[in-house]
CSV table of C-alpha atoms and ligand atoms in Angstrom, one decimal:
chain,number,residue,atom,x,y,z
A,23,MET,CA,15.5,-43.3,1.4
A,24,ALA,CA,14.1,-45.6,-1.4
A,25,ASP,CA,10.7,-45.0,-0.4
A,26,LEU,CA,11.1,-41.2,-0.3
A,27,LEU,CA,12.6,-41.3,-3.9
A,28,GLU,CA,9.7,-43.3,-5.2
A,29,GLN,CA,7.2,-41.0,-3.6
A,30,THR,CA,8.8,-38.1,-5.2
A,31,ARG,CA,8.9,-39.7,-8.6
A,32,ALA,CA,5.1,-40.6,-8.3
A,33,ALA,CA,4.3,-37.1,-7.1
A,34,LEU,CA,6.0,-35.5,-10.0
A,35,HIS,CA,4.3,-37.6,-12.6
A,36,ASP,CA,2.7,-34.6,-14.3
A,37,GLU,CA,5.8,-32.7,-14.5
A,38,LEU,CA,7.8,-35.7,-15.8
A,39,ALA,CA,5.2,-36.3,-18.5
A,40,LEU,CA,5.7,-32.5,-19.5
A,41,PHE,CA,9.4,-32.9,-19.3
A,42,ASP,CA,9.1,-35.9,-21.8
A,43,ALA,CA,7.1,-33.7,-24.2
A,44,VAL,CA,9.4,-30.6,-23.8
A,45,ALA,CA,12.9,-32.0,-23.7
A,46,GLY,CA,12.6,-35.6,-24.8
A,47,GLY,CA,13.1,-37.6,-21.7
A,48,ALA,CA,13.4,-37.5,-18.0
A,49,GLU,CA,15.8,-40.4,-17.3
A,50,ASP,CA,19.1,-39.2,-18.9
A,51,GLY,CA,21.3,-36.2,-18.8
A,52,ASP,CA,21.2,-32.9,-16.9
A,53,LEU,CA,17.4,-32.5,-16.3
A,54,ALA,CA,17.4,-29.1,-14.6
A,55,GLY,CA,20.2,-27.8,-17.0
A,56,ALA,CA,17.9,-28.7,-20.0
A,57,VAL,CA,15.0,-27.0,-18.3
A,58,LEU,CA,16.7,-23.8,-17.2
A,59,PRO,CA,16.8,-21.9,-20.5
A,60,LEU,CA,12.9,-22.2,-20.4
A,61,ILE,CA,12.8,-19.8,-17.5
A,62,ARG,CA,12.7,-16.4,-19.1
A,63,GLN,CA,11.3,-13.5,-17.4
A,64,ASP,CA,10.0,-11.9,-20.8
A,65,GLN,CA,7.5,-14.6,-21.5
A,66,GLU,CA,3.9,-14.7,-20.5
A,67,ARG,CA,3.2,-15.2,-16.9
A,68,ALA,CA,1.5,-18.6,-17.3
A,69,VAL,CA,4.4,-19.9,-19.4
A,70,LEU,CA,7.0,-18.6,-16.8
A,71,VAL,CA,4.9,-20.3,-13.9
A,72,ALA,CA,5.0,-23.5,-15.8
A,73,ALA,CA,8.6,-23.4,-16.6
A,74,LEU,CA,9.5,-22.6,-12.9
A,75,ARG,CA,7.5,-25.7,-11.9
A,76,LEU,CA,9.1,-27.8,-14.5
A,77,TYR,CA,12.6,-26.6,-13.4
A,78,ALA,CA,11.7,-27.3,-9.7
A,79,ALA,CA,10.5,-30.8,-10.7
A,80,ALA,CA,13.7,-31.4,-12.6
A,81,CYS,CA,15.8,-30.4,-9.7
A,82,LEU,CA,13.9,-32.9,-7.5
A,83,VAL,CA,14.2,-35.6,-9.9
A,84,GLU,CA,18.0,-34.8,-10.5
A,85,SER,CA,18.5,-35.0,-6.8
A,86,CYS,CA,16.8,-38.3,-6.5
A,87,GLN,CA,18.9,-39.6,-9.2
A,88,LEU,CA,22.1,-38.6,-7.7
A,89,VAL,CA,21.2,-40.2,-4.4
A,90,ARG,CA,20.2,-43.5,-6.2
A,91,ALA,CA,23.6,-43.3,-8.1
A,92,GLY,CA,25.3,-43.1,-4.7
A,93,ARG,CA,26.9,-39.6,-5.4
A,94,PRO,CA,28.1,-37.7,-2.2
A,95,TRP,CA,25.2,-36.1,-0.4
A,96,PRO,CA,26.1,-32.7,-0.9
A,97,GLU,CA,25.6,-33.0,-4.7
A,98,ALA,CA,22.0,-34.3,-4.2
A,99,VAL,CA,21.2,-31.5,-1.8
A,100,HIS,CA,22.7,-28.9,-4.1
A,101,ALA,CA,20.4,-30.0,-6.9
A,102,ILE,CA,17.3,-29.2,-4.5
A,103,ASP,CA,19.1,-26.0,-3.5
A,104,ARG,CA,19.3,-24.8,-7.0
A,105,GLY,CA,15.5,-25.3,-7.3
A,106,LEU,CA,14.8,-23.6,-4.0
A,107,ILE,CA,16.9,-20.6,-5.2
A,108,ARG,CA,15.6,-20.3,-8.8
A,109,ALA,CA,12.0,-21.6,-8.9
A,110,GLY,CA,10.4,-19.2,-6.4
A,111,VAL,CA,7.3,-20.8,-4.9
A,112,ALA,CA,7.0,-23.6,-7.4
A,113,LEU,CA,7.1,-27.0,-5.4
A,114,ARG,CA,8.8,-25.1,-2.6
A,115,ALA,CA,7.2,-27.2,0.2
A,116,ARG,CA,8.1,-30.6,-1.6
A,117,MET,CA,11.7,-29.4,-2.1
A,118,ARG,CA,12.1,-28.3,1.4
A,119,GLN,CA,10.7,-31.5,2.7
A,120,LEU,CA,13.0,-33.7,0.6
A,121,ALA,CA,16.0,-31.5,1.5
A,122,ASP,CA,15.2,-32.0,5.3
A,123,GLN,CA,14.8,-35.7,4.8
A,124,MET,CA,17.9,-36.2,2.7
A,125,LEU,CA,19.9,-34.2,5.3
A,126,ALA,CA,18.6,-36.1,8.2
A,127,ALA,CA,19.4,-39.5,6.4
A,128,LEU,CA,22.6,-38.7,4.7
A,129,ALA,CA,24.6,-35.9,6.2
A,130,PRO,CA,27.0,-36.2,9.1
A,131,ALA,CA,25.6,-34.9,12.4
A,132,ALA,CA,28.7,-32.9,13.6
A,133,PRO,CA,30.0,-30.3,11.3
A,134,PRO,CA,33.7,-29.3,11.5
A,135,GLN,CA,34.2,-26.4,14.0
A,136,ARG,CA,36.0,-23.3,13.2
A,137,ALA,CA,36.4,-20.6,15.8
A,138,GLN,CA,36.5,-17.7,13.3
A,139,VAL,CA,34.0,-14.7,13.5
A,140,LEU,CA,32.5,-13.0,10.5
A,141,LEU,CA,33.7,-9.6,12.1
A,142,ALA,CA,36.3,-9.1,14.5
A,143,SER,CA,35.8,-5.4,15.2
A,144,ALA,CA,33.7,-2.7,13.8
A,145,ASP,CA,34.5,0.9,13.0
A,146,ALA,CA,31.4,2.7,11.9
A,147,GLY,CA,33.1,6.1,11.2
A,148,ALA,CA,31.9,9.4,11.8
A,149,PRO,CA,28.1,10.0,12.4
A,150,PRO,CA,26.4,11.3,9.2
A,151,ALA,CA,26.0,15.1,8.8
A,152,ARG,CA,22.4,14.7,7.6
A,153,PRO,CA,21.1,12.0,9.9
A,154,VAL,CA,17.6,10.1,9.6
A,155,PRO,CA,15.5,10.9,12.6
A,156,VAL,CA,15.8,8.3,15.4
A,157,LEU,CA,13.2,6.4,17.2
A,158,ARG,CA,14.4,4.1,20.0
A,159,ASP,CA,13.0,0.5,20.2
A,160,PRO,CA,9.7,1.2,18.6
A,161,ASP,CA,6.7,-1.0,18.1
A,162,ALA,CA,3.7,-0.7,15.7
A,163,VAL,CA,2.0,1.7,18.1
A,164,SER,CA,4.8,4.1,18.7
A,165,LEU,CA,5.9,4.1,14.9
A,166,THR,CA,2.3,4.7,13.9
A,167,GLU,CA,2.1,7.7,16.4
A,168,TYR,CA,5.3,9.0,15.4
A,169,LEU,CA,4.3,9.1,11.6
A,170,ALA,CA,0.8,10.4,12.4
A,171,ALA,CA,2.3,13.9,12.3
A,172,PRO,CA,4.2,14.0,8.9
A,173,PRO,CA,7.9,14.4,9.6
A,174,ALA,CA,10.1,16.9,7.9
A,175,GLY,CA,10.7,16.1,4.4
A,176,ALA,CA,7.8,13.7,4.3
A,177,ASP,CA,6.6,12.3,0.9
A,178,ALA,CA,3.2,12.6,-0.6
A,179,ARG,CA,1.9,9.9,1.7
A,180,GLY,CA,3.3,11.8,4.8
A,181,LEU,CA,6.0,9.3,5.4
A,182,ALA,CA,9.8,9.7,5.8
A,183,PRO,CA,12.5,7.2,6.8
A,184,VAL,CA,13.0,6.5,10.5
A,185,HIS,CA,16.2,5.1,12.2
A,186,LEU,CA,14.8,2.5,14.6
A,187,THR,CA,17.6,1.9,17.0
A,188,ALA,CA,17.6,-1.3,19.0
A,189,VAL,CA,14.6,-2.7,17.3
A,190,ALA,CA,16.1,-6.1,17.1
A,191,ALA,CA,18.3,-6.0,20.3
A,192,HIS,CA,16.6,-9.0,21.6
A,193,TRP,CA,17.1,-11.3,18.5
A,194,PRO,CA,19.0,-14.6,19.2
A,195,ALA,CA,20.7,-13.8,15.9
A,196,LEU,CA,22.7,-10.9,17.4
A,197,ALA,CA,24.5,-13.2,19.6
A,198,ARG,CA,24.9,-15.9,17.0
A,199,TRP,CA,25.3,-14.9,13.5
A,200,ASN,CA,28.8,-13.4,14.0
A,201,SER,CA,30.0,-17.0,14.6
A,202,VAL,CA,31.3,-18.7,11.3
A,203,ALA,CA,31.0,-22.1,13.3
A,204,TYR,CA,27.4,-21.4,13.9
A,205,LEU,CA,26.6,-20.4,10.3
A,206,LEU,CA,28.3,-23.6,9.1
A,207,GLY,CA,26.5,-25.6,11.6
A,208,GLN,CA,23.1,-24.4,10.7
A,209,THR,CA,24.0,-25.1,6.9
A,210,HIS,CA,25.3,-28.6,7.1
A,211,ALA,CA,29.2,-27.7,7.4
A,212,GLY,CA,28.4,-25.0,4.9
A,213,GLU,CA,27.4,-27.3,2.2
A,214,ARG,CA,24.0,-25.6,1.3
A,215,LEU,CA,24.2,-23.9,-1.9
A,216,VAL,CA,23.6,-20.0,-1.8
A,217,PRO,CA,23.4,-17.3,-4.5
A,218,VAL,CA,26.4,-14.9,-4.6
A,219,GLU,CA,26.9,-11.5,-6.4
A,220,ILE,CA,30.6,-11.0,-7.3
A,221,GLY,CA,31.8,-7.5,-7.5
A,222,ARG,CA,31.2,-4.2,-5.8
A,223,SER,CA,27.5,-3.6,-7.1
A,224,TYR,CA,25.2,-4.9,-9.5
A,225,VAL,CA,25.7,-1.9,-11.9
A,226,ALA,CA,29.5,-2.3,-11.8
A,227,ALA,CA,31.2,-3.3,-15.1
A,228,GLN,CA,32.9,-6.3,-13.5
A,229,TRP,CA,29.9,-8.1,-11.8
A,230,SER,CA,28.7,-11.6,-12.0
A,231,GLN,CA,26.5,-14.2,-10.2
A,232,ASP,CA,27.2,-17.6,-9.0
A,233,LEU,CA,25.7,-20.4,-6.7
A,234,VAL,CA,28.4,-21.6,-4.2
A,235,PRO,CA,28.3,-23.6,-0.9
A,236,MET,CA,27.8,-21.4,2.1
A,237,ARG,CA,31.3,-22.4,3.3
A,238,VAL,CA,32.9,-20.8,0.2
A,239,LEU,CA,31.0,-17.6,0.6
A,240,LEU,CA,32.2,-17.5,4.2
A,241,ASP,CA,35.8,-18.0,3.2
A,242,ARG,CA,35.6,-15.4,0.5
A,243,ILE,CA,34.2,-12.8,3.0
A,244,ALA,CA,37.0,-13.6,5.4
A,245,ALA,CA,39.5,-13.1,2.5
A,246,GLY,CA,38.1,-9.7,2.0
A,247,GLU,CA,36.7,-10.4,-1.5
A,248,THR,CA,33.7,-8.3,-2.5
A,249,VAL,CA,31.0,-11.0,-2.5
A,250,TYR,CA,27.3,-10.5,-1.6
A,251,LEU,CA,24.5,-12.9,-0.7
A,252,ALA,CA,22.0,-10.3,-1.6
A,253,GLN,CA,18.2,-10.3,-1.5
A,254,HIS,CA,17.7,-14.0,-0.9
A,255,ASN,CA,15.3,-15.6,1.3
A,256,LEU,CA,17.8,-17.9,3.0
A,257,PHE,CA,15.0,-18.8,5.5
A,258,HIS,CA,13.2,-21.0,3.0
A,259,GLN,CA,16.4,-23.1,2.8
A,260,VAL,CA,17.5,-23.0,6.3
A,261,PRO,CA,14.5,-22.6,8.6
A,262,ALA,CA,16.9,-22.9,11.7
A,263,LEU,CA,18.2,-19.4,11.0
A,264,HIS,CA,14.7,-18.0,10.7
A,265,ALA,CA,14.1,-19.2,14.3
A,266,ASP,CA,16.9,-16.8,15.4
A,267,VAL,CA,14.9,-13.6,14.2
A,268,LEU,CA,11.6,-12.0,15.2
A,269,MET,CA,9.8,-10.0,12.6
A,270,PRO,CA,9.7,-6.6,14.0
A,271,ASP,CA,6.0,-5.6,14.8
A,272,CYS,CA,6.7,-2.3,13.1
A,273,VAL,CA,5.6,-4.2,9.9
A,274,TYR,CA,2.2,-4.0,11.4
A,275,THR,CA,2.3,-0.1,11.5
A,276,ASP,CA,-0.9,1.6,10.2
A,277,LEU,CA,0.4,3.4,7.1
A,278,PRO,CA,-1.5,5.5,4.7
A,279,GLY,CA,-2.7,3.6,1.5
A,280,LYS,CA,-2.0,0.2,3.1
A,281,PRO,CA,-4.6,-2.6,2.9
A,282,ASP,CA,-5.5,-4.4,6.1
A,283,GLU,CA,-3.7,-7.5,5.3
A,284,THR,CA,-0.3,-7.3,3.5
A,285,ALA,CA,2.1,-10.2,2.9
A,286,VAL,CA,5.4,-9.8,4.4
A,287,VAL,CA,8.5,-10.8,2.2
A,288,SER,CA,11.9,-11.3,4.1
A,289,ASN,CA,15.3,-11.6,2.6
A,290,CYS,CA,18.8,-12.0,3.8
A,291,TRP,CA,21.9,-9.9,2.9
A,292,LEU,CA,25.3,-11.4,4.0
A,293,GLY,CA,28.5,-10.0,2.4
A,294,ALA,CA,31.9,-8.5,2.6
A,295,ALA,CA,32.9,-4.9,3.7
A,296,GLY,CA,32.5,-2.7,0.6
A,297,THR,CA,29.5,-4.3,-1.0
A,298,VAL,CA,27.0,-1.8,-2.3
A,299,SER,CA,23.3,-1.8,-3.2
A,300,PRO,CA,23.2,1.1,-5.8
A,301,LEU,CA,20.7,3.9,-5.6
A,302,HIS,CA,17.3,2.3,-6.1
A,303,TYR,CA,13.8,2.2,-4.8
A,304,ASP,CA,11.3,-0.5,-4.1
A,305,GLU,CA,7.5,-0.8,-4.4
A,306,HIS,CA,6.9,-1.9,-0.9
A,307,ASP,CA,7.3,-0.3,2.6
A,308,ASN,CA,10.4,-1.9,4.2
A,309,VAL,CA,12.2,-2.5,7.6
A,310,LEU,CA,15.9,-3.2,7.0
A,311,VAL,CA,17.4,-4.7,10.2
A,312,GLN,CA,21.3,-5.0,10.9
A,313,VAL,CA,22.4,-8.1,12.7
A,314,VAL,CA,26.3,-8.2,12.2
A,315,GLY,CA,28.4,-5.3,11.3
A,316,CYS,CA,27.6,-1.8,9.9
A,317,LYS,CA,25.9,-0.3,7.0
A,318,LEU,CA,25.6,3.2,5.7
A,319,VAL,CA,22.2,4.1,4.1
A,320,ARG,CA,21.6,7.2,2.1
A,321,LEU,CA,17.9,8.1,1.1
A,322,TYR,CA,16.3,10.5,-1.2
A,323,ALA,CA,12.6,11.3,-1.4
A,324,PRO,CA,10.6,9.7,-4.1
A,325,GLY,CA,10.7,11.1,-7.7
A,326,PRO,CA,11.8,10.2,-11.1
A,327,ALA,CA,15.4,9.2,-11.5
A,328,GLY,CA,15.6,12.2,-13.9
A,329,LEU,CA,15.0,14.4,-10.8
A,330,TYR,CA,18.6,13.7,-9.8
A,331,GLY,CA,20.3,14.9,-12.9
A,332,ASP,CA,21.0,12.5,-15.9
A,333,GLY,CA,20.7,9.6,-13.6
A,334,THR,CA,18.5,7.8,-15.9
A,335,ALA,CA,17.2,4.3,-14.5
A,336,VAL,CA,19.3,1.6,-15.7
A,337,ALA,CA,17.2,-1.3,-14.3
A,338,GLY,CA,13.8,0.2,-14.0
A,339,ASN,CA,14.1,1.1,-10.3
A,340,THR,CA,17.9,1.8,-10.2
A,341,CYS,CA,19.4,5.2,-10.8
A,342,GLY,CA,22.3,5.5,-13.2
A,343,VAL,CA,24.3,7.8,-11.0
A,344,ASP,CA,27.0,5.9,-9.1
A,345,VAL,CA,27.0,7.5,-5.6
A,346,ASP,CA,30.5,6.1,-4.9
A,347,ALA,CA,32.1,7.3,-8.0
A,348,GLY,CA,31.1,10.9,-7.1
A,349,SER,CA,32.0,10.8,-3.4
A,350,GLY,CA,35.3,11.9,-2.0
A,351,SER,CA,37.8,14.6,-2.7
A,352,THR,CA,39.7,12.9,-5.6
A,353,ALA,CA,40.0,14.8,-9.0
A,354,ALA,CA,38.3,11.7,-10.5
A,355,ALA,CA,35.2,12.1,-8.0
A,356,ALA,CA,35.0,15.8,-8.7
A,357,ALA,CA,35.1,15.1,-12.5
A,358,TYR,CA,32.2,12.6,-12.1
A,359,ARG,CA,30.2,15.0,-10.1
A,360,ALA,CA,30.7,17.6,-12.8
A,361,ARG,CA,29.5,15.1,-15.5
A,362,HIS,CA,26.4,14.6,-13.2
A,363,ALA,CA,26.0,18.0,-12.2
A,364,GLY,CA,22.1,17.8,-11.9
A,365,PHE,CA,22.4,15.1,-9.2
A,366,ARG,CA,22.0,16.2,-5.5
A,367,TRP,CA,25.5,15.3,-4.4
A,368,HIS,CA,25.4,17.9,-1.5
A,369,ASP,CA,21.9,18.1,-0.4
A,370,GLY,CA,18.3,16.7,-0.6
A,371,TYR,CA,19.2,13.4,1.2
A,372,VAL,CA,19.3,11.9,4.8
A,373,GLU,CA,21.8,9.2,5.8
A,374,CYS,CA,22.1,6.8,8.7
A,375,VAL,CA,24.6,4.2,10.0
A,376,LEU,CA,23.0,0.9,11.0
A,377,ARG,CA,24.7,-1.1,13.9
A,378,PRO,CA,23.7,-4.5,15.1
A,379,GLY,CA,20.1,-4.4,16.5
A,380,ASP,CA,19.2,-1.4,14.6
A,381,GLY,CA,16.5,-1.1,12.0
A,382,LEU,CA,15.5,1.4,9.2
A,383,PHE,CA,12.1,2.1,8.2
A,384,ILE,CA,12.2,3.0,4.3
A,385,PRO,CA,8.8,4.0,3.0
A,386,ALA,CA,8.0,2.6,-0.5
A,387,GLY,CA,9.4,4.7,-3.3
A,388,TRP,CA,12.2,6.2,-1.3
A,389,TRP,CA,15.6,5.9,-3.3
A,390,HIS,CA,18.2,4.2,-1.2
A,391,TYR,CA,21.9,3.5,-1.5
A,392,VAL,CA,23.5,1.0,0.8
A,393,ARG,CA,27.1,0.3,1.5
A,394,ALA,CA,28.5,-2.3,3.9
A,395,LEU,CA,31.1,-0.5,6.1
A,396,THR,CA,32.2,-3.9,7.5
A,397,ALA,CA,31.4,-7.5,6.8
A,398,SER,CA,27.8,-7.5,7.3
A,399,PHE,CA,24.6,-9.7,7.8
A,400,SER,CA,21.1,-7.9,7.6
A,401,VAL,CA,17.6,-9.1,7.1
A,402,ASN,CA,14.7,-7.0,5.6
A,403,TYR,CA,11.1,-7.1,5.5
A,404,TRP,CA,9.0,-5.8,2.7
A,405,PHE,CA,5.3,-5.4,3.7
B,14,AKG,O1,21.4,-4.1,2.4
B,14,AKG,C1,21.4,-3.7,1.2
B,14,AKG,O2,22.4,-3.9,0.6
B,14,AKG,C2,20.2,-3.2,0.5
B,14,AKG,C3,18.9,-3.6,1.2
B,14,AKG,C4,17.8,-2.9,0.4
B,14,AKG,O3,17.8,-2.4,-0.7
B,14,AKG,C5,16.4,-3.1,1.0
B,14,AKG,O4,16.3,-3.7,2.0
B,14,AKG,O5,15.3,-2.8,0.1
């Protein structure tokens, strides 16, 4: 371990010098905590990139210091996890290497076993009245052929959502990720730190974010708390989970306006029943794949948020209308619908329920609202 710590320190010479200049010393105190306020999305890109790199370096140095001080190994790995979660690509390879080597050297081999499952049984409810068209077990060729004749309700690119049933039926993850013991085992007894959102949705009044060990997230899901590991590339932290999935080759579909080479960005979504991604759109085409549990997805064709009544965007790409608040037969829901009378509550959308092994093709720009009907684990691919 001593060699590794020295190598890390030598490799970070430039960052440490910068840290000395900015924050007055790399030896003492909470290095990463001191650097964190420097990461601000509103600053010039070059400054943000430098701040992210500095933060990653501070996390690495802090981690080494914790090992040297003889602190329990999860503390040292948590310091690296904070860097992996917050610093994007900055020093990612070095952080992954140090985390792997530390875990191999310090963490106990056999994690405690728990027989529990993420989800005991699933009731996906009634099929939606306005279903997304279904294509069974598609590949890039069949999806390209299907989309060649623009489907009903297609957007300006000639695209519309497609429910890709059984697209991931062969993934090892389908047989593994429902096991809490398996998830704990792949994350060093659940000690790896992960980001969680606490509250029904990121536009709800009572909503916050935290970093917690995976075991805490799994306990909270089991306790029925509305917690969500959302839009996080867990695969960068835990490559063993990446080995359980196979990127659907639909991401190679020949779509209008697409360059030949596009980068694919993948994220994990693990949470309790009732978590919601509010109505929003993304700039990339997407395949959302369900591994554990069921999700309801409602989609509206691209258009300005104003098209849907006074649902002004609250976060650039997020509609201000709360689909949940206006759904159902209560007086409160009816009053909410009346307040947002221009919103298309009763038409203009399609819906589907994703079950384990299913995927959903969501073309760029399509508004989508997603609600977990059960505890749920999904993976998405933006391409
Ligand atoms: O599953 C979710 O909660 C949201 C997924 C999503 O918004 C996406 O894949 O773009």
